[in-house]
Short mmCIF file of C-alpha atoms and ligand atoms in Angstrom, two decimals:
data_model
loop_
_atom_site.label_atom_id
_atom_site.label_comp_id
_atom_site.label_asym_id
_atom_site.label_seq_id
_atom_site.Cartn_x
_atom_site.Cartn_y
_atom_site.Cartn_z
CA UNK A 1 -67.43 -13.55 22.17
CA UNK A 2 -67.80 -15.50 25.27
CA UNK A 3 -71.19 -13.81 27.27
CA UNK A 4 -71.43 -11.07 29.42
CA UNK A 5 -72.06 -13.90 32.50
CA UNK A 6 -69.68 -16.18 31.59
CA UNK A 7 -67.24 -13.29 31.36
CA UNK A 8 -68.16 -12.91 35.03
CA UNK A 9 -67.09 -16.11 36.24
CA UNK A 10 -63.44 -15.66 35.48
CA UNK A 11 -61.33 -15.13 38.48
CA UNK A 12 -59.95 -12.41 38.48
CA UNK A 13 -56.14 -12.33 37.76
CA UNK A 14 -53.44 -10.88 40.57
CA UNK A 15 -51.07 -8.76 39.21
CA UNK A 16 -47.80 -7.15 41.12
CA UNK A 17 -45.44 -9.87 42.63
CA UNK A 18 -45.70 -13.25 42.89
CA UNK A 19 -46.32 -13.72 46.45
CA UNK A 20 -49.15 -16.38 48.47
CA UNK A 21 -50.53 -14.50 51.57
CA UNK A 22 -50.70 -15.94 55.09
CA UNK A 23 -54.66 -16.35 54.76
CA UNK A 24 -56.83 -16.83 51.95
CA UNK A 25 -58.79 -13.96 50.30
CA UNK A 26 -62.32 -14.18 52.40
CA UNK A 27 -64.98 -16.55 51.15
CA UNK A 28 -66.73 -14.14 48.63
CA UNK A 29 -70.44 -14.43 47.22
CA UNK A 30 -68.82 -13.37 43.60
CA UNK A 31 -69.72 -15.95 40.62
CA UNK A 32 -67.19 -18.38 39.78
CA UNK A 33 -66.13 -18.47 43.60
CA UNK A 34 -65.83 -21.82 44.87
CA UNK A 35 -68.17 -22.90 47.56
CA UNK A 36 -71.27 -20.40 45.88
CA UNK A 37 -74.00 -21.84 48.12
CA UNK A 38 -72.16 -24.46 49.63
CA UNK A 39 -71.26 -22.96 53.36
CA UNK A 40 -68.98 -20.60 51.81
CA UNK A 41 -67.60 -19.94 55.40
CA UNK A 42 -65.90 -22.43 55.87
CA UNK A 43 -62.35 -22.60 55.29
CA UNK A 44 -61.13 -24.99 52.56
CA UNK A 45 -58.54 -27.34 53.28
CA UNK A 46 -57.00 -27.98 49.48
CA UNK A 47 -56.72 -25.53 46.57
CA UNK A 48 -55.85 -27.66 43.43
CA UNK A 49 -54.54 -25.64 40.43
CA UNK A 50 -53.98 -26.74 37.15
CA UNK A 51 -52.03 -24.95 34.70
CA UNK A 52 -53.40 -24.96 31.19
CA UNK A 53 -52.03 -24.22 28.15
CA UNK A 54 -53.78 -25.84 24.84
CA UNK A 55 -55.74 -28.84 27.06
CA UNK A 56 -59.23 -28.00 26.23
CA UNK A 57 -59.47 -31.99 25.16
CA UNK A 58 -58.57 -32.85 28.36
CA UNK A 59 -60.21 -30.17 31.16
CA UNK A 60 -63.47 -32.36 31.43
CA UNK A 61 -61.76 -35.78 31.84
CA UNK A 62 -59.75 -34.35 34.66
CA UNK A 63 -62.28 -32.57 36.38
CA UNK A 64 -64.69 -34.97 36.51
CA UNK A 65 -61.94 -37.71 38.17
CA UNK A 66 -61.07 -35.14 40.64
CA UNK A 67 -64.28 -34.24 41.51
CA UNK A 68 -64.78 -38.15 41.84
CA UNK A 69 -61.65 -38.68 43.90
CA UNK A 70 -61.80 -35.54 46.04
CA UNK A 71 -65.91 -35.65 46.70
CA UNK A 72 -65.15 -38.96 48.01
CA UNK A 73 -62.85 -37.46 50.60
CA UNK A 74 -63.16 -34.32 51.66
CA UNK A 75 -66.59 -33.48 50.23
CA UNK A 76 -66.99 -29.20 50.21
CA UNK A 77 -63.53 -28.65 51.02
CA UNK A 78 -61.67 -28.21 48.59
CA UNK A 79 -61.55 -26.25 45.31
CA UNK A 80 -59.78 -26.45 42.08
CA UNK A 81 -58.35 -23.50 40.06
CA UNK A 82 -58.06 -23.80 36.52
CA UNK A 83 -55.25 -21.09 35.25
CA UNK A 84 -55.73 -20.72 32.16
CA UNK A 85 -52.59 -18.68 29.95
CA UNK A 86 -55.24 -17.87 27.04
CA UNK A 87 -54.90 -20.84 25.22
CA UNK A 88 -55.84 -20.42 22.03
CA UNK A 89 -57.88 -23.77 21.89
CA UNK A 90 -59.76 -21.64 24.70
CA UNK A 91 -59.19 -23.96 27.44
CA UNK A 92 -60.58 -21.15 29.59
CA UNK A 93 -64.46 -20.87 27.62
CA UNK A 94 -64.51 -24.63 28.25
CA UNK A 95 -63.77 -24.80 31.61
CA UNK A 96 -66.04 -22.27 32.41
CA UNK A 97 -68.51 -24.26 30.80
CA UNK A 98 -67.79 -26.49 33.34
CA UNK A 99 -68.69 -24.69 36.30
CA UNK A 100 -72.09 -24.98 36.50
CA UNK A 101 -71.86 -28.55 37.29
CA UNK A 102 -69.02 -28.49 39.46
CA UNK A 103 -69.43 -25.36 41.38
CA UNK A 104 -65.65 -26.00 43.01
CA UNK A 105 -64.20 -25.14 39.91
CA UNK A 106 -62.95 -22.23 39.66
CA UNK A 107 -61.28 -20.43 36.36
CA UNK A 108 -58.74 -17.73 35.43
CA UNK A 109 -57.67 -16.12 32.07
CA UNK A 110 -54.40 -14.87 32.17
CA UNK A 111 -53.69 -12.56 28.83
CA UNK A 112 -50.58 -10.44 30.11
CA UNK A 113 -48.66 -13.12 31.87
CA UNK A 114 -47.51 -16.70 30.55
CA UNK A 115 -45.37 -19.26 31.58
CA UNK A 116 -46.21 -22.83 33.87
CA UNK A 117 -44.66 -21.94 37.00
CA UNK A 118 -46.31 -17.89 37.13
CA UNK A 119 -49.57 -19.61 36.35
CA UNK A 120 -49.41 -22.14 39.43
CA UNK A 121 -48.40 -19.06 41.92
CA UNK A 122 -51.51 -17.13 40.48
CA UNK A 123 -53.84 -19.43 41.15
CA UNK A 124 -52.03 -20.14 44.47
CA UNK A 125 -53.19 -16.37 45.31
CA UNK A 126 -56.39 -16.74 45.21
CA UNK A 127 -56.59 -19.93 46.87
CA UNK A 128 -58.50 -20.56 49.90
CA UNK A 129 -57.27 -23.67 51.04
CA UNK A 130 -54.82 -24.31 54.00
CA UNK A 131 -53.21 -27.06 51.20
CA UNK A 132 -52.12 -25.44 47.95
CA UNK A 133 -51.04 -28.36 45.52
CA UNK A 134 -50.91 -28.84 41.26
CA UNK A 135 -51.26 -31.23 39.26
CA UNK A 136 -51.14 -30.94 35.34
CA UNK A 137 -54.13 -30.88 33.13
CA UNK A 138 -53.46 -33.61 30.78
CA UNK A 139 -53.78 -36.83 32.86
CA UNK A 140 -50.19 -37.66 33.41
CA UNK A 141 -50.59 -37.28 36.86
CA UNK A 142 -52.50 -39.98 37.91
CA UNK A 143 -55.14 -37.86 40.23
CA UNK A 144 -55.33 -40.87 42.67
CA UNK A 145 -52.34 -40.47 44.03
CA UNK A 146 -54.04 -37.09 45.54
CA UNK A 147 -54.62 -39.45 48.35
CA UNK A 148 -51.14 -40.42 49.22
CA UNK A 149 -50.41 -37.08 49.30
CA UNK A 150 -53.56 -35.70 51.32
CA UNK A 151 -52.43 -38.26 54.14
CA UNK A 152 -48.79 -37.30 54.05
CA UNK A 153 -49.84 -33.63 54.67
CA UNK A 154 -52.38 -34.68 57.33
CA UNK A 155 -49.87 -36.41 59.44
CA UNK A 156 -48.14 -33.04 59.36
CA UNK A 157 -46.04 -33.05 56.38
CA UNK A 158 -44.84 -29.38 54.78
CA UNK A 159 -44.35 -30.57 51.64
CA UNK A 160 -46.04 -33.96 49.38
CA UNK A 161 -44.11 -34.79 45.90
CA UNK A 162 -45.41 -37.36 43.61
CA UNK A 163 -42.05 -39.06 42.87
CA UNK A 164 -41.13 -40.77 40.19
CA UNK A 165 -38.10 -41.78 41.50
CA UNK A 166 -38.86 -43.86 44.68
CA UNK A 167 -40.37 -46.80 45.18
CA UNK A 168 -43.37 -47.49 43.30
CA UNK A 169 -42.98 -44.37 40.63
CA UNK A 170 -41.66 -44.64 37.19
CA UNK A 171 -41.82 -43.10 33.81
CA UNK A 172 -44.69 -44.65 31.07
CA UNK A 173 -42.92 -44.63 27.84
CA UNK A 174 -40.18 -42.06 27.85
CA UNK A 175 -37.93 -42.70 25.34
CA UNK A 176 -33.94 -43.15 26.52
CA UNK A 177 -32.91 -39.22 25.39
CA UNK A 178 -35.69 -38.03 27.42
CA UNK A 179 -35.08 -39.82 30.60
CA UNK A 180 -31.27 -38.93 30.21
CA UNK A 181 -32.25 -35.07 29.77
CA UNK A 182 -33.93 -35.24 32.92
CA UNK A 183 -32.13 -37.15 35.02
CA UNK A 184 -29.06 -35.38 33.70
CA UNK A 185 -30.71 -32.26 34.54
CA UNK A 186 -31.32 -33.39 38.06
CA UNK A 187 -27.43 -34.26 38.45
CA UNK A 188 -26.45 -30.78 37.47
CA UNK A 189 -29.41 -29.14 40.01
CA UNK A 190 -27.48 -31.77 42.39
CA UNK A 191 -23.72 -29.83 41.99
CA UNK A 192 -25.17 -26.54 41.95
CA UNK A 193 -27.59 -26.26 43.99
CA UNK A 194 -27.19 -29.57 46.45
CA UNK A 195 -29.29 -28.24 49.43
CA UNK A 196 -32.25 -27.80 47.49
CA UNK A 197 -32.05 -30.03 44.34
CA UNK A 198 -30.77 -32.97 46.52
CA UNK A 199 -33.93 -32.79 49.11
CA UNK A 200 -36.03 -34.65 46.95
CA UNK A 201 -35.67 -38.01 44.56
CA UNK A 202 -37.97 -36.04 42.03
CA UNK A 203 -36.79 -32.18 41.74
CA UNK A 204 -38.64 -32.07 38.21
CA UNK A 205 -41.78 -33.02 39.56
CA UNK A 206 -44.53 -30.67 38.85
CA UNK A 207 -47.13 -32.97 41.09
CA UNK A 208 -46.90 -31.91 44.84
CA UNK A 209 -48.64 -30.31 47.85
CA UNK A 210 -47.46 -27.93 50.06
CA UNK A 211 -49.13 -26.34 53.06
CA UNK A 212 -49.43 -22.65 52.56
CA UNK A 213 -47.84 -21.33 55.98
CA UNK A 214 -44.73 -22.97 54.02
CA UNK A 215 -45.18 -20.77 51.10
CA UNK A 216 -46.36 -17.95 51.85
CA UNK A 217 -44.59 -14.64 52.71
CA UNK A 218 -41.54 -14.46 50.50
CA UNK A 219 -41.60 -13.28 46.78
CA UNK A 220 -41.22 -16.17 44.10
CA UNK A 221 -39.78 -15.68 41.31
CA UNK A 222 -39.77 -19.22 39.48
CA UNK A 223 -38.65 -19.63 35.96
CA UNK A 224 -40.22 -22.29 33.06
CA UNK A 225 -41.43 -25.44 34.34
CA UNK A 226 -39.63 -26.05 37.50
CA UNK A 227 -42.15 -24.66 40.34
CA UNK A 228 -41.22 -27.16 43.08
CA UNK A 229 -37.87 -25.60 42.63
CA UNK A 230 -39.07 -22.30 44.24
CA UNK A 231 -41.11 -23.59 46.86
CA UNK A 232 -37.72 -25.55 48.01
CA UNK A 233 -35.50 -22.87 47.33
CA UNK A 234 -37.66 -20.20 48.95
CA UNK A 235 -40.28 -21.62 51.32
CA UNK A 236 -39.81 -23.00 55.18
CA UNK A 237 -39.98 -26.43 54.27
CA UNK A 238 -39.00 -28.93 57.26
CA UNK A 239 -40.42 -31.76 56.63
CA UNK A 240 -41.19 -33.43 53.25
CA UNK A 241 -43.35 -36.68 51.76
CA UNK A 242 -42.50 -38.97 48.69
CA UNK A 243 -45.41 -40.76 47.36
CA UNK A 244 -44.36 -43.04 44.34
CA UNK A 245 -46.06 -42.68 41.27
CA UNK A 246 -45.98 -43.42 36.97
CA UNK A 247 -45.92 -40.50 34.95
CA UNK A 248 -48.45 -41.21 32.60
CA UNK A 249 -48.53 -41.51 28.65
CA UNK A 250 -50.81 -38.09 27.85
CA UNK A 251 -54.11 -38.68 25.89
CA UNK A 252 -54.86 -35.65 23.96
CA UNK A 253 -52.68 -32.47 23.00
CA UNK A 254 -48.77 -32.16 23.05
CA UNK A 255 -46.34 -31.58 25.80
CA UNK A 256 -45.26 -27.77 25.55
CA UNK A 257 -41.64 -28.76 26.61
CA UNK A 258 -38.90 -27.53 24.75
CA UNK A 259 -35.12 -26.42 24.83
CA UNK A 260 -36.31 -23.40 25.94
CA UNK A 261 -37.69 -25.23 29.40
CA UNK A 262 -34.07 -26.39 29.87
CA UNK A 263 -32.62 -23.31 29.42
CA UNK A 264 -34.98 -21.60 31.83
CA UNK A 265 -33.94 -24.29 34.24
CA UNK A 266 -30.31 -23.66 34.17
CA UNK A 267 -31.65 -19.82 34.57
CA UNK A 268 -33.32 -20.86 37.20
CA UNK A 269 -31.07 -22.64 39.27
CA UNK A 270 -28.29 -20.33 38.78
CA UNK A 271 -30.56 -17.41 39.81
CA UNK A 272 -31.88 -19.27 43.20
CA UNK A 273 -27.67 -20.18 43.76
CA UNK A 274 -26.32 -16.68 42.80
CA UNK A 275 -29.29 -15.02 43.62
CA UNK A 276 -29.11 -15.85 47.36
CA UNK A 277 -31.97 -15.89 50.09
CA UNK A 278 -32.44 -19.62 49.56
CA UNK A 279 -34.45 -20.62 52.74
CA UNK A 280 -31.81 -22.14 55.28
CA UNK A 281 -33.18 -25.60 55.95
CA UNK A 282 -30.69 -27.68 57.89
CA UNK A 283 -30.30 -31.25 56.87
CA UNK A 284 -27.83 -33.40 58.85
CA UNK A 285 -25.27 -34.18 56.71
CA UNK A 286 -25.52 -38.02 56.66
CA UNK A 287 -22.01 -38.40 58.51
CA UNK A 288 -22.39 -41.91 59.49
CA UNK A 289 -23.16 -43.27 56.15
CA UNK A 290 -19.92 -41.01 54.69
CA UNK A 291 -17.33 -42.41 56.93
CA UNK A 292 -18.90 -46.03 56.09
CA UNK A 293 -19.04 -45.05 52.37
CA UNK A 294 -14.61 -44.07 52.87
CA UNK A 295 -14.16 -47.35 54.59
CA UNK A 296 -15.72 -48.87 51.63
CA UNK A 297 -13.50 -47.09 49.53
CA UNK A 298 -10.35 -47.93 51.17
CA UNK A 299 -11.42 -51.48 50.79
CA UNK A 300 -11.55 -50.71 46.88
CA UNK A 301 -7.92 -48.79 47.13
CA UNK A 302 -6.84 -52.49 48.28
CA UNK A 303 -8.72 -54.37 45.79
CA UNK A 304 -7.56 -51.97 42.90
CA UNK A 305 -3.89 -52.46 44.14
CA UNK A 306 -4.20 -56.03 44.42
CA UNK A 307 -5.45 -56.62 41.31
CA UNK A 308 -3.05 -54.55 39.68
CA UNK A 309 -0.34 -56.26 41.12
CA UNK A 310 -1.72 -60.00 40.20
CA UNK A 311 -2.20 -58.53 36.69
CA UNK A 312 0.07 -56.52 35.68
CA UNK A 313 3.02 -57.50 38.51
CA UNK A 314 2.61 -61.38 38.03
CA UNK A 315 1.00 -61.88 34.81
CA UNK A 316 2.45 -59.55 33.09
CA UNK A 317 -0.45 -57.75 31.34
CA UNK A 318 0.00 -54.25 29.72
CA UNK A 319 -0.66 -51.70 32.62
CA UNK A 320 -3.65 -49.36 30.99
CA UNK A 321 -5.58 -52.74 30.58
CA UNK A 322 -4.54 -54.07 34.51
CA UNK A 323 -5.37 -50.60 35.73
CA UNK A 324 -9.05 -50.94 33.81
CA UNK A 325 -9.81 -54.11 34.96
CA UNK A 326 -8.81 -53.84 38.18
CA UNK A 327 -10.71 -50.14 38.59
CA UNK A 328 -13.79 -51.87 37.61
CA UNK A 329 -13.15 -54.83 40.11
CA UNK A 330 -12.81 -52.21 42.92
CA UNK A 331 -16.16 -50.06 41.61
CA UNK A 332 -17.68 -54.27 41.57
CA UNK A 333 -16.64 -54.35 45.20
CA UNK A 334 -17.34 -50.65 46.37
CA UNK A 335 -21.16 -51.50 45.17
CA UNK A 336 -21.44 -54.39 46.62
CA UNK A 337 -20.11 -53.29 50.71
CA UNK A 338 -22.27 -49.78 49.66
CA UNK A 339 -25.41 -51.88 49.06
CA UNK A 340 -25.15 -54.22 51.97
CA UNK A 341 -23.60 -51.89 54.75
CA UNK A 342 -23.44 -48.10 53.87
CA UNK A 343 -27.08 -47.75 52.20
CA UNK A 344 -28.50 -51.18 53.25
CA UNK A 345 -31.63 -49.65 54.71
CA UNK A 346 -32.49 -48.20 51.62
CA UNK A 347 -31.33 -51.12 49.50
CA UNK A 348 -33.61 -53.48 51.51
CA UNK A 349 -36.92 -51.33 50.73
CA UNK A 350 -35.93 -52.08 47.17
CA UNK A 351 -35.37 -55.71 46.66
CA UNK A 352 -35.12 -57.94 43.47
CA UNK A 353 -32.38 -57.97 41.08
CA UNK A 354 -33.81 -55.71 38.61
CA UNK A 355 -33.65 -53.21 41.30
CA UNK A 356 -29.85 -54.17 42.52
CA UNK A 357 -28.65 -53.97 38.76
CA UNK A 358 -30.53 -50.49 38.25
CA UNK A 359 -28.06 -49.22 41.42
CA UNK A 360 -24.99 -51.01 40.05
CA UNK A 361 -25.40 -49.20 36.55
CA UNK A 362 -25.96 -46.15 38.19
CA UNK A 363 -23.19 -46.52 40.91
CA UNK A 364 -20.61 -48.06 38.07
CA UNK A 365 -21.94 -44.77 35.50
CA UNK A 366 -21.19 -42.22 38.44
CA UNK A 367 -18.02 -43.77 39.81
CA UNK A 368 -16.54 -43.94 35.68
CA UNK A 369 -17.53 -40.11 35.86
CA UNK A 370 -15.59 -39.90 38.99
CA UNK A 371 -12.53 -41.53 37.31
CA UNK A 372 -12.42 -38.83 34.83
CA UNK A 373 -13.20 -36.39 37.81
CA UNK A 374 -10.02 -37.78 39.39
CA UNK A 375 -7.79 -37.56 36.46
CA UNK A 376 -8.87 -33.57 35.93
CA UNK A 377 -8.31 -32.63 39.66
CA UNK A 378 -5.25 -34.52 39.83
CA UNK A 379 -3.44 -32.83 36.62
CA UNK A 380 -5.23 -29.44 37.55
CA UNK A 381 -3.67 -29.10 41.32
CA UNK A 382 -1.02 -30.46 40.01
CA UNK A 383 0.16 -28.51 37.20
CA UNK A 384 -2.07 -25.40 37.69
CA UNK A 385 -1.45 -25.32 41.90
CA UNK A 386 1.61 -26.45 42.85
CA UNK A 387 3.76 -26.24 40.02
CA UNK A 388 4.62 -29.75 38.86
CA UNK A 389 5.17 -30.60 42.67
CA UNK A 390 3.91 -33.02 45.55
CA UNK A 391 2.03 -35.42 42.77
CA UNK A 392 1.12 -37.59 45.82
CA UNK A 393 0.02 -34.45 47.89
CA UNK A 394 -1.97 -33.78 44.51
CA UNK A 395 -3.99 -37.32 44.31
CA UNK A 396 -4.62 -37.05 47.84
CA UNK A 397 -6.39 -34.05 47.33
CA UNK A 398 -8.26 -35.57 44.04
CA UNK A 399 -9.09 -38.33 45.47
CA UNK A 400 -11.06 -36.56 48.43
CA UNK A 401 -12.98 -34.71 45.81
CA UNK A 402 -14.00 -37.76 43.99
CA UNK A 403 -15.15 -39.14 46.96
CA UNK A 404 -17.44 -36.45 47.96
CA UNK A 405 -18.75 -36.71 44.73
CA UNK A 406 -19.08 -40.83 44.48
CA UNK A 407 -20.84 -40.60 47.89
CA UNK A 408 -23.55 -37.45 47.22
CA UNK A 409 -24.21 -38.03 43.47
CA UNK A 410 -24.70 -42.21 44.94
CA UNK A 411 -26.87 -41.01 48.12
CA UNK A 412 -29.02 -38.83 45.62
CA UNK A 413 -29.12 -41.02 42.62
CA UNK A 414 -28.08 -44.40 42.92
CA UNK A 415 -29.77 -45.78 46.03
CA UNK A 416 -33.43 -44.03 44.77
CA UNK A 417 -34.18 -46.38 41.55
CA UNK A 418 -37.14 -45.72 39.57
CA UNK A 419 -39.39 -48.83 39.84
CA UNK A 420 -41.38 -49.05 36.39
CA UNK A 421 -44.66 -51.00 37.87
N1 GDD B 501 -50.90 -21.79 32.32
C1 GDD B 501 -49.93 -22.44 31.68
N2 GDD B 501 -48.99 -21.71 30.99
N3 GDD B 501 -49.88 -23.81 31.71
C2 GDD B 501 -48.88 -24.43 31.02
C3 GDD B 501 -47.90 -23.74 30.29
C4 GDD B 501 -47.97 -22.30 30.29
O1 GDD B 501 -47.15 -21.62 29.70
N4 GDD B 501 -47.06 -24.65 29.72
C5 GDD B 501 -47.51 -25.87 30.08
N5 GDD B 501 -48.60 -25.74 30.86
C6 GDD B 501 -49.39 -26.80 31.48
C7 GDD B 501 -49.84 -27.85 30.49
O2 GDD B 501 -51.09 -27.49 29.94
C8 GDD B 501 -49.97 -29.07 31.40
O3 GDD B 501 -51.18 -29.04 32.12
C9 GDD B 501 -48.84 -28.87 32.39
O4 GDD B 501 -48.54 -27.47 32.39
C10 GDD B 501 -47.58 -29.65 32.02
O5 GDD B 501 -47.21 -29.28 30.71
P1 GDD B 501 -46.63 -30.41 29.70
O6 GDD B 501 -46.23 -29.71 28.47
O7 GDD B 501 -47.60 -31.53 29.61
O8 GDD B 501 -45.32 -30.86 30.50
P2 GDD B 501 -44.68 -32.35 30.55
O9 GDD B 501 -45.74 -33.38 30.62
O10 GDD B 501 -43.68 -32.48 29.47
O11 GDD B 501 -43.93 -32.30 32.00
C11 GDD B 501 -44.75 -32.17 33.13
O12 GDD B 501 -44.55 -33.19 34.06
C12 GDD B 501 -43.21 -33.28 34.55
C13 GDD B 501 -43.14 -34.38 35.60
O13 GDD B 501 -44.03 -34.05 36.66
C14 GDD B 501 -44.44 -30.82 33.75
O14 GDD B 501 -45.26 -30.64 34.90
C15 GDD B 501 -43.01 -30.80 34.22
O15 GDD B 501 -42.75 -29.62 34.95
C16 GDD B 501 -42.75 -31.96 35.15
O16 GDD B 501 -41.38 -32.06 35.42
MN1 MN B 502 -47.66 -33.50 30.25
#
């Protein structure tokens, strides 16, 4: 049994609902508060957490680099807040151990509540900084990157994400199911929940800042893993910073996702776009890049006609494998007008032909998946809407779907290409 002292040092947990206050509790003299002896009146301007569950191999690594890192650049100021869900490797005992050489740390036992994203708004309410942020406790965020996203927030950003979906990011050594779960994930955040899911390149991220006035107020109610979820869904987020990063290869321990993560995803998601009060941030809809993106796609109407003509009118070909080929020759020329005209100032930040063929496979995969898209709305309005009638009247309509979809799935997806470094 840990001792009396040590016992002392935990901070203690908030119960009731899951909501960051306006101001930080006042700087208290109570052991195991950050800043004991070190000006304690002094605001803080960052309050790292890291969620624990089962990293006791790992606490000291990490704390020691961000000491390093943070020391370096905002010495004093800053505080980090182990939360702690009772591991049973007692992640908790050893990161109190820790305190008494880094006096910024600052630990908390949870025994009645459990569950990543809980745990980071816990330790968000008893932060003290005007920064809250999280990082995970096993080294797979690279705690350097702190520093990108310090000087995004400092130049007035509401929100930091470590991305690893934009330029410079990338995955370590996922294996192909893995990346598919989560990108595929991210698609289906993208259809149902576009205004929130489709404001960042890396929804699943659980590496960001956020400055507390952004936060604070309403009453979160996150699910599983997906925190940055809630803070988009629910906070007053205007403005928001990508920093790139590779999501590292963990050292010690396991990950602790499951199915059960992906369930409580689709929970999630479906709760924040049944549940309502999702916090009304306008983004322009990109208008100018949609009407280029339909031009484009006329041009591809002409290209698929044409080549179904020379294939199947002249040469005679069987018409499933004209239409095919000449499909694909249109989705060839649709990518290549998209790439140099509709989304050419993203497509120049991301030069090199590794990068180009990344957004063809991804433009060809969601344009295939349009296809089928087109097919089902065409037969559905069809037969199910108007009764065998107005076929034309029927593609018309399909086709306008499909090309809603082609353009936001491509805006979100295709023209943001992880960059493996
Ligand atoms: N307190 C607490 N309670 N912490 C938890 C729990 C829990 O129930 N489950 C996991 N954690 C902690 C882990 O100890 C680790 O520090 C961090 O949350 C991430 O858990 P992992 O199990 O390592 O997740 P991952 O590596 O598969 O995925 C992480 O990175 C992704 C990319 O940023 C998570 O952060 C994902 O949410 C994220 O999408
Ligand atoms: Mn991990």
């Amino acid at each position: 049994m840990p001792s009396q002292p040590l016992l002392q040092a935990l901070v203690p947990c908030p119960t009731g609902p899951l909501q960051v206050p306006l101001e930080g509790p006042p700087q208290s003299a109570g052991r195991g508060e950050a800043g004991v002896g070190l000006g304690r009146d002094r605001p803080l301007d960052l309050s790292l957490v890291i969620p624990t569950y089962n990293e006791a191999a790992n606490v000291a690594v990490l704390v020691e680099q961000l000491t390093q890192l943070l020391e370096g650049v905002m010495p004093h100021r800053y505080e980090l807040i182990l939360v702690d869900d009772d591991s049973p490797d007692r992640t908790w005992k050893t990161a109190l151990g820790l305190t008494p050489t880094y006096p910024q740390l600052r630990v908390m036992r949870r025994r009645t509540e459990r569950g990543l994203s809980s745990a980071v708004i816990r330790g968000w309410q008893v932060a003290r900084g005007q920064i809250l942020a999280v990082i995970d406790a096993d080294l797979q965020h690279p705690p350097q990157v702190l520093t990108d996203l310090l000087a995004a927030m400092h130049q007035g950003a509401d929100l930091a994400v470590a991305s690893r979906h934009v330029t410079g990011g990338g995955v370590s050594d996922w294996n192909l199911a893995r990346r598919l779960l989560s990108r595929g994930a991210q698609t289906l955040g993208l259809l149902l929940l576009p205004q929130v899911v489709g404001r960042v390149s890396d929804p699943m991220s659980g590496y960001f800042m956020v400055q507390r006035r952004a936060i604070a107020g309403p009453i979160l109610n996150p699910k599983g893993y997906k925190i940055l979820l809630e803070v988009l869904g629910r906070g007053k987020v205007h403005t928001i910073a990508e920093v790139g990063y590779v999501f590292q290869e963990r050292q010690q321990g396991a990950s602790k996702v499951t199915w059960r993560q992906y369930v409580d995803y689709m929970h999630h998601l479906l709760r924040l776009r049944l549940g309502g009060r999702i916090s009304q941030v306008h983004q322009r809809f990109p208008l100018k890049r949609f009407v280029r993106f339909g031009l484009v796609g006329l041009s591809g109407v002409v290209v698929d006609m044409a080549m179904l003509y020379l294939l199947h009118g002249s040469l005679g070909l069987p018409l499933t494998r004209s239409k095919i080929v000449a499909a694909e020759v249109a989705i060839i020329n649709n990518f290549i007008w998209n790439d140099a005209w509709t989304f050419a100032d993203v497509s120049l930040q991301q030069r090199g032909w590794s990068a180009r063929l990344k957004r063809f496979l991804k433009f060809n995969l969601i344009c295939l998946a349009g296809l089928v898209l087109n097919v089902l709305v065409l037969n559905g309005v069809y037969n199910l809407v108007f009764g065998q009638r107005w076929a034309y009247l029927a593609n018309l309509i399909a086709i306008a779907v499909v090309t809603f979809w082609n353009f936001w799935l491509n805006l979100k997806l295709s023209w943001r290409v992880t960059q493996i470094k």
